[in-house]
Amino acid sequence: MTALQHVRLGTYYVMPMATSDDFEEWRDHARRLLMADVPPDRVAWTEPGGSAGDLFSHGDRRLPVPDRDAPQPRVSKRFMDIAKTVLLNSDLERFSLLYRVLWRLQAKPRLIEDMADPDVRAMADMARAVRRDIHKMRAFVRFRVVEEEAEDGSRGEHYVAWFEPFHHILRHNAGFFTRRFANMRWSILTPRGSLHWDGETLREGPPATRADAPGGDPAEDLWRSYYASIFNPARLKVGAMLKEMPRKYWKNIPEAQLIPELIAGAQAREATMVEKGALDMGERPETLDAINKAIHACARCPIGELHNTAVMGEGPQDAVFMIVGEQPGDQEDLQGRPFVGPAGQLLDVHLAQAGIDRSAAYVTNAVKHFKHAQRGKRRLHQSPTAKEIDMCRWWVESERMIVQPKLVLAMGASAARGMLGRTVSITKARGAPIPLEDGSELWVTAHPSYLLRLDGAGREEQERLFREDLAAVAARLAQLQAA
Ligand code: URA
């Protein structure tokens, strides 16, 4: 049947979606409709729990028969990418909007680039709303601890969170939470369904209600004190804050209850800070453990907002020697430990050659999250900006204040900036100590990743300089330890 015949005969189709968030399912239906030449205004879509409305109550519930000779639909990658996000929107209209745009794309392949087009704009708005919701869930899910008895009789902790998403983002966000809380047993309950992770397997469960989730517990106090400590009155923008954390989320987020109080105290606190000539970030954490907890929740800069694993430094808390890199790489992000990937392996070889025991050093990074760009399946390293390094200085400085090393080795320009708060040239600064305000010394050298990017004579020369730097550091360490 041609499009004209569908119209003339008054044929309507009701496309029942079995799921609300399965893009493949929508795509298969849409392809079939397109190949049967069914115009968008002859189709109504339903999803679980919904209806197609009166107009379509007599719709044809059979699926249209695709015309075997019909050409394969034309779809650009750009359309597909946006469509996958739009499909997660909770507006029932999304299915027909997507089909209408797909239909129109056949005659106008570049339609998706036309932001003046109302359908394209509507798609962009829906996709934006979904992305916001995805981000909100990542930022605002708060777990409560429940003590539970396992089948073998042992007692264990189960972390349970309640969250109310606006859109169908739960399944989409599952990978984020399993990676981020890989070693915890947790459940996320929502009115749209639930996720349960036991440390190995992810299970989906039915929708839940608020009453299924536990109430407050001591973890809330932790969150509250953390939030109060990072709250920066100098950056208080009430309107923006309400936009970012709509009131809908307030009741489920312990720290949100502090907001009125914090706003009230903000002006006074800011005045004191300005008087002191400094805009600090709140109370310094007093233990490495507290830093570790805080950096996992840190989203002060755009890298933190990517919500990768925050990688904490590691090593003895009383180490004499501290090594600082730039930021975790792909492997470090996955394993949650600094310098375990290729740069770390090269570092290990050079440390061993210089006679430095890595296990006695405190090894950390200037920036705690992996900044990267996703290219297909690969995550490509991106250098942090000076601003991002400066935002993260708070953490590496806090680590240094707790560990109190006598000698710090900063590898690369980002690490040096993280230590000094200003940019230095590695070529000029290497080979001699830079005194730090607490009496310790900073030494700078190249970053091992820089060596890995070189080859031939350039690599040999840089490795030689790196070796010399480490030898000088080893000699100075021996003096400091003997003193
Ligand atoms: N590069 C860094 O700067 N730090 C790491 O932890 C790994 C690679």
PDB file of N, CA and C in Angstrom, residues 213-282:
ATOM      1  N   ALA A 213      12.135   1.722  50.577  1.00  0.00           N
ATOM      2  CA  ALA A 213      13.525   2.111  50.843  1.00  0.00           C
ATOM      3  C   ALA A 213      13.685   2.478  52.308  1.00  0.00           C
ATOM      4  N   PRO A 214      14.851   2.203  52.871  1.00  0.00           N
ATOM      5  CA  PRO A 214      15.048   2.552  54.283  1.00  0.00           C
ATOM      6  C   PRO A 214      15.125   4.061  54.479  1.00  0.00           C
ATOM      7  N   GLY A 215      14.874   4.487  55.711  1.00  0.00           N
ATOM      8  CA  GLY A 215      14.961   5.920  56.027  1.00  0.00           C
ATOM      9  C   GLY A 215      16.396   6.315  56.291  1.00  0.00           C
ATOM     10  N   GLY A 216      16.571   7.333  57.124  1.00  0.00           N
ATOM     11  CA  GLY A 216      17.915   7.868  57.365  1.00  0.00           C
ATOM     12  C   GLY A 216      18.822   6.926  58.125  1.00  0.00           C
ATOM     13  N   ASP A 217      20.099   7.151  58.080  1.00  0.00           N
ATOM     14  CA  ASP A 217      21.076   6.396  58.855  1.00  0.00           C
ATOM     15  C   ASP A 217      22.325   7.247  59.007  1.00  0.00           C
ATOM     16  N   PRO A 218      23.354   6.732  59.678  1.00  0.00           N
ATOM     17  CA  PRO A 218      24.515   7.583  59.918  1.00  0.00           C
ATOM     18  C   PRO A 218      25.195   8.064  58.647  1.00  0.00           C
ATOM     19  N   ALA A 219      25.029   7.325  57.536  1.00  0.00           N
ATOM     20  CA  ALA A 219      25.678   7.791  56.305  1.00  0.00           C
ATOM     21  C   ALA A 219      25.194   9.194  55.956  1.00  0.00           C
ATOM     22  N   GLU A 220      23.960   9.511  56.387  1.00  0.00           N
ATOM     23  CA  GLU A 220      23.435  10.843  56.081  1.00  0.00           C
ATOM     24  C   GLU A 220      24.238  11.928  56.779  1.00  0.00           C
ATOM     25  N   ASP A 221      24.658  11.648  57.995  1.00  0.00           N
ATOM     26  CA  ASP A 221      25.438  12.651  58.713  1.00  0.00           C
ATOM     27  C   ASP A 221      26.726  12.922  57.971  1.00  0.00           C
ATOM     28  N   LEU A 222      27.292  11.836  57.432  1.00  0.00           N
ATOM     29  CA  LEU A 222      28.536  11.962  56.682  1.00  0.00           C
ATOM     30  C   LEU A 222      28.330  12.877  55.479  1.00  0.00           C
ATOM     31  N   TRP A 223      27.226  12.612  54.779  1.00  0.00           N
ATOM     32  CA  TRP A 223      26.944  13.439  53.608  1.00  0.00           C
ATOM     33  C   TRP A 223      26.724  14.889  53.995  1.00  0.00           C
ATOM     34  N   ARG A 224      25.978  15.057  55.082  1.00  0.00           N
ATOM     35  CA  ARG A 224      25.672  16.427  55.483  1.00  0.00           C
ATOM     36  C   ARG A 224      26.938  17.173  55.832  1.00  0.00           C
ATOM     37  N   SER A 225      27.824  16.511  56.600  1.00  0.00           N
ATOM     38  CA  SER A 225      29.009  17.262  56.999  1.00  0.00           C
ATOM     39  C   SER A 225      29.916  17.478  55.805  1.00  0.00           C
ATOM     40  N   TYR A 226      29.918  16.516  54.889  1.00  0.00           N
ATOM     41  CA  TYR A 226      30.728  16.710  53.682  1.00  0.00           C
ATOM     42  C   TYR A 226      30.195  17.902  52.895  1.00  0.00           C
ATOM     43  N   TYR A 227      28.871  17.908  52.699  1.00  0.00           N
ATOM     44  CA  TYR A 227      28.282  18.956  51.878  1.00  0.00           C
ATOM     45  C   TYR A 227      28.499  20.327  52.524  1.00  0.00           C
ATOM     46  N   ALA A 228      28.318  20.376  53.835  1.00  0.00           N
ATOM     47  CA  ALA A 228      28.507  21.653  54.520  1.00  0.00           C
ATOM     48  C   ALA A 228      29.957  22.107  54.356  1.00  0.00           C
ATOM     49  N   SER A 229      30.895  21.150  54.331  1.00  0.00           N
ATOM     50  CA  SER A 229      32.293  21.550  54.262  1.00  0.00           C
ATOM     51  C   SER A 229      32.696  21.996  52.859  1.00  0.00           C
ATOM     52  N   ILE A 230      32.028  21.463  51.827  1.00  0.00           N
ATOM     53  CA  ILE A 230      32.423  21.918  50.492  1.00  0.00           C
ATOM     54  C   ILE A 230      31.586  23.098  50.010  1.00  0.00           C
ATOM     55  N   PHE A 231      30.567  23.432  50.798  1.00  0.00           N
ATOM     56  CA  PHE A 231      29.679  24.503  50.365  1.00  0.00           C
ATOM     57  C   PHE A 231      30.468  25.811  50.282  1.00  0.00           C
ATOM     58  N   ASN A 232      30.477  26.414  49.119  1.00  0.00           N
ATOM     59  CA  ASN A 232      31.282  27.619  48.927  1.00  0.00           C
ATOM     60  C   ASN A 232      30.367  28.825  48.749  1.00  0.00           C
ATOM     61  N   PRO A 233      30.259  29.652  49.798  1.00  0.00           N
ATOM     62  CA  PRO A 233      29.324  30.772  49.721  1.00  0.00           C
ATOM     63  C   PRO A 233      29.664  31.730  48.588  1.00  0.00           C
ATOM     64  N   ALA A 234      30.940  31.794  48.214  1.00  0.00           N
ATOM     65  CA  ALA A 234      31.330  32.723  47.158  1.00  0.00           C
ATOM     66  C   ALA A 234      30.714  32.318  45.830  1.00  0.00           C
ATOM     67  N   ARG A 235      30.335  31.044  45.741  1.00  0.00           N
ATOM     68  CA  ARG A 235      29.785  30.606  44.465  1.00  0.00           C
ATOM     69  C   ARG A 235      28.279  30.380  44.549  1.00  0.00           C
ATOM     70  N   LEU A 236      27.687  30.921  45.592  1.00  0.00           N
ATOM     71  CA  LEU A 236      26.264  30.654  45.793  1.00  0.00           C
ATOM     72  C   LEU A 236      25.401  31.381  44.766  1.00  0.00           C
ATOM     73  N   LYS A 237      24.708  30.616  43.966  1.00  0.00           N
ATOM     74  CA  LYS A 237      23.749  31.212  43.041  1.00  0.00           C
ATOM     75  C   LYS A 237      22.462  30.428  43.265  1.00  0.00           C
ATOM     76  N   VAL A 238      21.563  31.039  44.007  1.00  0.00           N
ATOM     77  CA  VAL A 238      20.393  30.275  44.445  1.00  0.00           C
ATOM     78  C   VAL A 238      19.591  29.756  43.260  1.00  0.00           C
ATOM     79  N   GLY A 239      19.395  30.636  42.252  1.00  0.00           N
ATOM     80  CA  GLY A 239      18.602  30.223  41.086  1.00  0.00           C
ATOM     81  C   GLY A 239      19.215  29.016  40.409  1.00  0.00           C
ATOM     82  N   ALA A 240      20.533  29.091  40.195  1.00  0.00           N
ATOM     83  CA  ALA A 240      21.218  27.994  39.498  1.00  0.00           C
ATOM     84  C   ALA A 240      21.139  26.723  40.333  1.00  0.00           C
ATOM     85  N   MET A 241      21.242  26.909  41.641  1.00  0.00           N
ATOM     86  CA  MET A 241      21.225  25.747  42.518  1.00  0.00           C
ATOM     87  C   MET A 241      19.860  25.045  42.457  1.00  0.00           C
ATOM     88  N   LEU A 242      18.812  25.844  42.441  1.00  0.00           N
ATOM     89  CA  LEU A 242      17.475  25.246  42.385  1.00  0.00           C
ATOM     90  C   LEU A 242      17.266  24.537  41.051  1.00  0.00           C
ATOM     91  N   LYS A 243      17.890  25.098  40.011  1.00  0.00           N
ATOM     92  CA  LYS A 243      17.739  24.476  38.698  1.00  0.00           C
ATOM     93  C   LYS A 243      18.464  23.138  38.688  1.00  0.00           C
ATOM     94  N   GLU A 244      19.665  23.144  39.282  1.00  0.00           N
ATOM     95  CA  GLU A 244      20.467  21.926  39.286  1.00  0.00           C
ATOM     96  C   GLU A 244      19.865  20.857  40.189  1.00  0.00           C
ATOM     97  N   MET A 245      19.339  21.297  41.293  1.00  0.00           N
ATOM     98  CA  MET A 245      18.795  20.321  42.241  1.00  0.00           C
ATOM     99  C   MET A 245      17.340  20.676  42.501  1.00  0.00           C
ATOM    100  N   PRO A 246      16.449  20.349  41.563  1.00  0.00           N
ATOM    101  CA  PRO A 246      15.049  20.745  41.724  1.00  0.00           C
ATOM    102  C   PRO A 246      14.493  20.271  43.070  1.00  0.00           C
ATOM    103  N   ARG A 247      13.521  21.009  43.554  1.00  0.00           N
ATOM    104  CA  ARG A 247      12.966  20.680  44.873  1.00  0.00           C
ATOM    105  C   ARG A 247      12.527  19.233  44.973  1.00  0.00           C
ATOM    106  N   LYS A 248      12.140  18.671  43.840  1.00  0.00           N
ATOM    107  CA  LYS A 248      11.702  17.277  43.811  1.00  0.00           C
ATOM    108  C   LYS A 248      12.735  16.361  44.488  1.00  0.00           C
ATOM    109  N   TYR A 249      14.023  16.681  44.325  1.00  0.00           N
ATOM    110  CA  TYR A 249      15.061  15.813  44.882  1.00  0.00           C
ATOM    111  C   TYR A 249      15.354  16.092  46.347  1.00  0.00           C
ATOM    112  N   TRP A 250      14.936  17.286  46.813  1.00  0.00           N
ATOM    113  CA  TRP A 250      15.366  17.703  48.132  1.00  0.00           C
ATOM    114  C   TRP A 250      15.033  16.696  49.217  1.00  0.00           C
ATOM    115  N   LYS A 251      13.813  16.181  49.154  1.00  0.00           N
ATOM    116  CA  LYS A 251      13.375  15.356  50.287  1.00  0.00           C
ATOM    117  C   LYS A 251      14.195  14.079  50.416  1.00  0.00           C
ATOM    118  N   ASN A 252      14.830  13.653  49.313  1.00  0.00           N
ATOM    119  CA  ASN A 252      15.584  12.400  49.356  1.00  0.00           C
ATOM    120  C   ASN A 252      17.074  12.602  49.557  1.00  0.00           C
ATOM    121  N   ILE A 253      17.492  13.840  49.614  1.00  0.00           N
ATOM    122  CA  ILE A 253      18.929  14.096  49.711  1.00  0.00           C
ATOM    123  C   ILE A 253      19.231  14.767  51.037  1.00  0.00           C
ATOM    124  N   PRO A 254      19.928  14.035  51.907  1.00  0.00           N
ATOM    125  CA  PRO A 254      20.115  14.570  53.259  1.00  0.00           C
ATOM    126  C   PRO A 254      20.696  15.977  53.283  1.00  0.00           C
ATOM    127  N   GLU A 255      21.720  16.227  52.453  1.00  0.00           N
ATOM    128  CA  GLU A 255      22.369  17.528  52.558  1.00  0.00           C
ATOM    129  C   GLU A 255      21.475  18.671  52.084  1.00  0.00           C
ATOM    130  N   ALA A 256      20.464  18.329  51.257  1.00  0.00           N
ATOM    131  CA  ALA A 256      19.606  19.400  50.741  1.00  0.00           C
ATOM    132  C   ALA A 256      18.857  20.087  51.883  1.00  0.00           C
ATOM    133  N   GLN A 257      18.648  19.323  52.980  1.00  0.00           N
ATOM    134  CA  GLN A 257      17.946  19.926  54.108  1.00  0.00           C
ATOM    135  C   GLN A 257      18.761  21.050  54.736  1.00  0.00           C
ATOM    136  N   LEU A 258      20.042  21.064  54.416  1.00  0.00           N
ATOM    137  CA  LEU A 258      20.892  22.122  54.966  1.00  0.00           C
ATOM    138  C   LEU A 258      20.787  23.414  54.170  1.00  0.00           C
ATOM    139  N   ILE A 259      20.188  23.332  52.980  1.00  0.00           N
ATOM    140  CA  ILE A 259      20.305  24.459  52.061  1.00  0.00           C
ATOM    141  C   ILE A 259      19.815  25.791  52.648  1.00  0.00           C
ATOM    142  N   PRO A 260      18.593  25.823  53.213  1.00  0.00           N
ATOM    143  CA  PRO A 260      18.141  27.122  53.744  1.00  0.00           C
ATOM    144  C   PRO A 260      19.124  27.693  54.765  1.00  0.00           C
ATOM    145  N   GLU A 261      19.626  26.814  55.631  1.00  0.00           N
ATOM    146  CA  GLU A 261      20.549  27.257  56.676  1.00  0.00           C
ATOM    147  C   GLU A 261      21.852  27.784  56.049  1.00  0.00           C
ATOM    148  N   LEU A 262      22.323  27.039  55.048  1.00  0.00           N
ATOM    149  CA  LEU A 262      23.582  27.433  54.412  1.00  0.00           C
ATOM    150  C   LEU A 262      23.441  28.756  53.667  1.00  0.00           C
ATOM    151  N   ILE A 263      22.277  28.909  53.030  1.00  0.00           N
ATOM    152  CA  ILE A 263      22.069  30.167  52.309  1.00  0.00           C
ATOM    153  C   ILE A 263      22.070  31.330  53.305  1.00  0.00           C
ATOM    154  N   ALA A 264      21.390  31.084  54.426  1.00  0.00           N
ATOM    155  CA  ALA A 264      21.309  32.146  55.431  1.00  0.00           C
ATOM    156  C   ALA A 264      22.700  32.519  55.946  1.00  0.00           C
ATOM    157  N   GLY A 265      23.541  31.501  56.134  1.00  0.00           N
ATOM    158  CA  GLY A 265      24.864  31.789  56.696  1.00  0.00           C
ATOM    159  C   GLY A 265      25.876  32.226  55.653  1.00  0.00           C
ATOM    160  N   ALA A 266      25.482  32.137  54.385  1.00  0.00           N
ATOM    161  CA  ALA A 266      26.470  32.322  53.317  1.00  0.00           C
ATOM    162  C   ALA A 266      27.084  33.712  53.296  1.00  0.00           C
ATOM    163  N   GLN A 267      26.228  34.720  53.426  1.00  0.00           N
ATOM    164  CA  GLN A 267      26.774  36.071  53.286  1.00  0.00           C
ATOM    165  C   GLN A 267      27.806  36.363  54.363  1.00  0.00           C
ATOM    166  N   ALA A 268      27.472  35.946  55.570  1.00  0.00           N
ATOM    167  CA  ALA A 268      28.390  36.214  56.672  1.00  0.00           C
ATOM    168  C   ALA A 268      29.711  35.483  56.428  1.00  0.00           C
ATOM    169  N   ARG A 269      29.598  34.248  55.969  1.00  0.00           N
ATOM    170  CA  ARG A 269      30.814  33.464  55.766  1.00  0.00           C
ATOM    171  C   ARG A 269      31.652  34.054  54.627  1.00  0.00           C
ATOM    172  N   GLU A 270      30.971  34.488  53.597  1.00  0.00           N
ATOM    173  CA  GLU A 270      31.712  35.049  52.472  1.00  0.00           C
ATOM    174  C   GLU A 270      32.444  36.321  52.908  1.00  0.00           C
ATOM    175  N   ALA A 271      31.742  37.138  53.729  1.00  0.00           N
ATOM    176  CA  ALA A 271      32.372  38.377  54.189  1.00  0.00           C
ATOM    177  C   ALA A 271      33.662  38.051  54.951  1.00  0.00           C
ATOM    178  N   THR A 272      33.602  37.032  55.804  1.00  0.00           N
ATOM    179  CA  THR A 272      34.796  36.660  56.573  1.00  0.00           C
ATOM    180  C   THR A 272      35.908  36.210  55.640  1.00  0.00           C
ATOM    181  N   MET A 273      35.521  35.438  54.632  1.00  0.00           N
ATOM    182  CA  MET A 273      36.529  34.939  53.701  1.00  0.00           C
ATOM    183  C   MET A 273      37.192  36.068  52.946  1.00  0.00           C
ATOM    184  N   VAL A 274      36.349  36.997  52.483  1.00  0.00           N
ATOM    185  CA  VAL A 274      36.903  38.116  51.725  1.00  0.00           C
ATOM    186  C   VAL A 274      37.853  38.903  52.615  1.00  0.00           C
ATOM    187  N   GLU A 275      37.444  39.073  53.883  1.00  0.00           N
ATOM    188  CA  GLU A 275      38.296  39.772  54.842  1.00  0.00           C
ATOM    189  C   GLU A 275      39.641  39.076  54.968  1.00  0.00           C
ATOM    190  N   LYS A 276      39.591  37.757  54.989  1.00  0.00           N
ATOM    191  CA  LYS A 276      40.840  36.982  55.128  1.00  0.00           C
ATOM    192  C   LYS A 276      41.639  37.021  53.828  1.00  0.00           C
ATOM    193  N   GLY A 277      40.996  37.525  52.755  1.00  0.00           N
ATOM    194  CA  GLY A 277      41.694  37.596  51.472  1.00  0.00           C
ATOM    195  C   GLY A 277      41.751  36.265  50.767  1.00  0.00           C
ATOM    196  N   ALA A 278      40.932  35.331  51.180  1.00  0.00           N
ATOM    197  CA  ALA A 278      41.012  34.020  50.525  1.00  0.00           C
ATOM    198  C   ALA A 278      39.637  33.429  50.381  1.00  0.00           C
ATOM    199  N   LEU A 279      39.392  32.751  49.299  1.00  0.00           N
ATOM    200  CA  LEU A 279      38.150  32.017  49.145  1.00  0.00           C
ATOM    201  C   LEU A 279      38.509  30.549  49.281  1.00  0.00           C
ATOM    202  N   ASP A 280      38.368  30.020  50.459  1.00  0.00           N
ATOM    203  CA  ASP A 280      38.784  28.620  50.603  1.00  0.00           C
ATOM    204  C   ASP A 280      37.622  27.692  50.293  1.00  0.00           C
ATOM    205  N   MET A 281      37.867  26.402  50.413  1.00  0.00           N
ATOM    206  CA  MET A 281      36.846  25.446  50.028  1.00  0.00           C
ATOM    207  C   MET A 281      36.224  24.780  51.243  1.00  0.00           C
ATOM    208  N   GLY A 282      36.362  25.371  52.410  1.00  0.00           N
ATOM    209  CA  GLY A 282      35.784  24.764  53.598  1.00  0.00           C
ATOM    210  C   GLY A 282      36.873  24.165  54.469  1.00  0.00           C
TER     211      GLY A 282
END
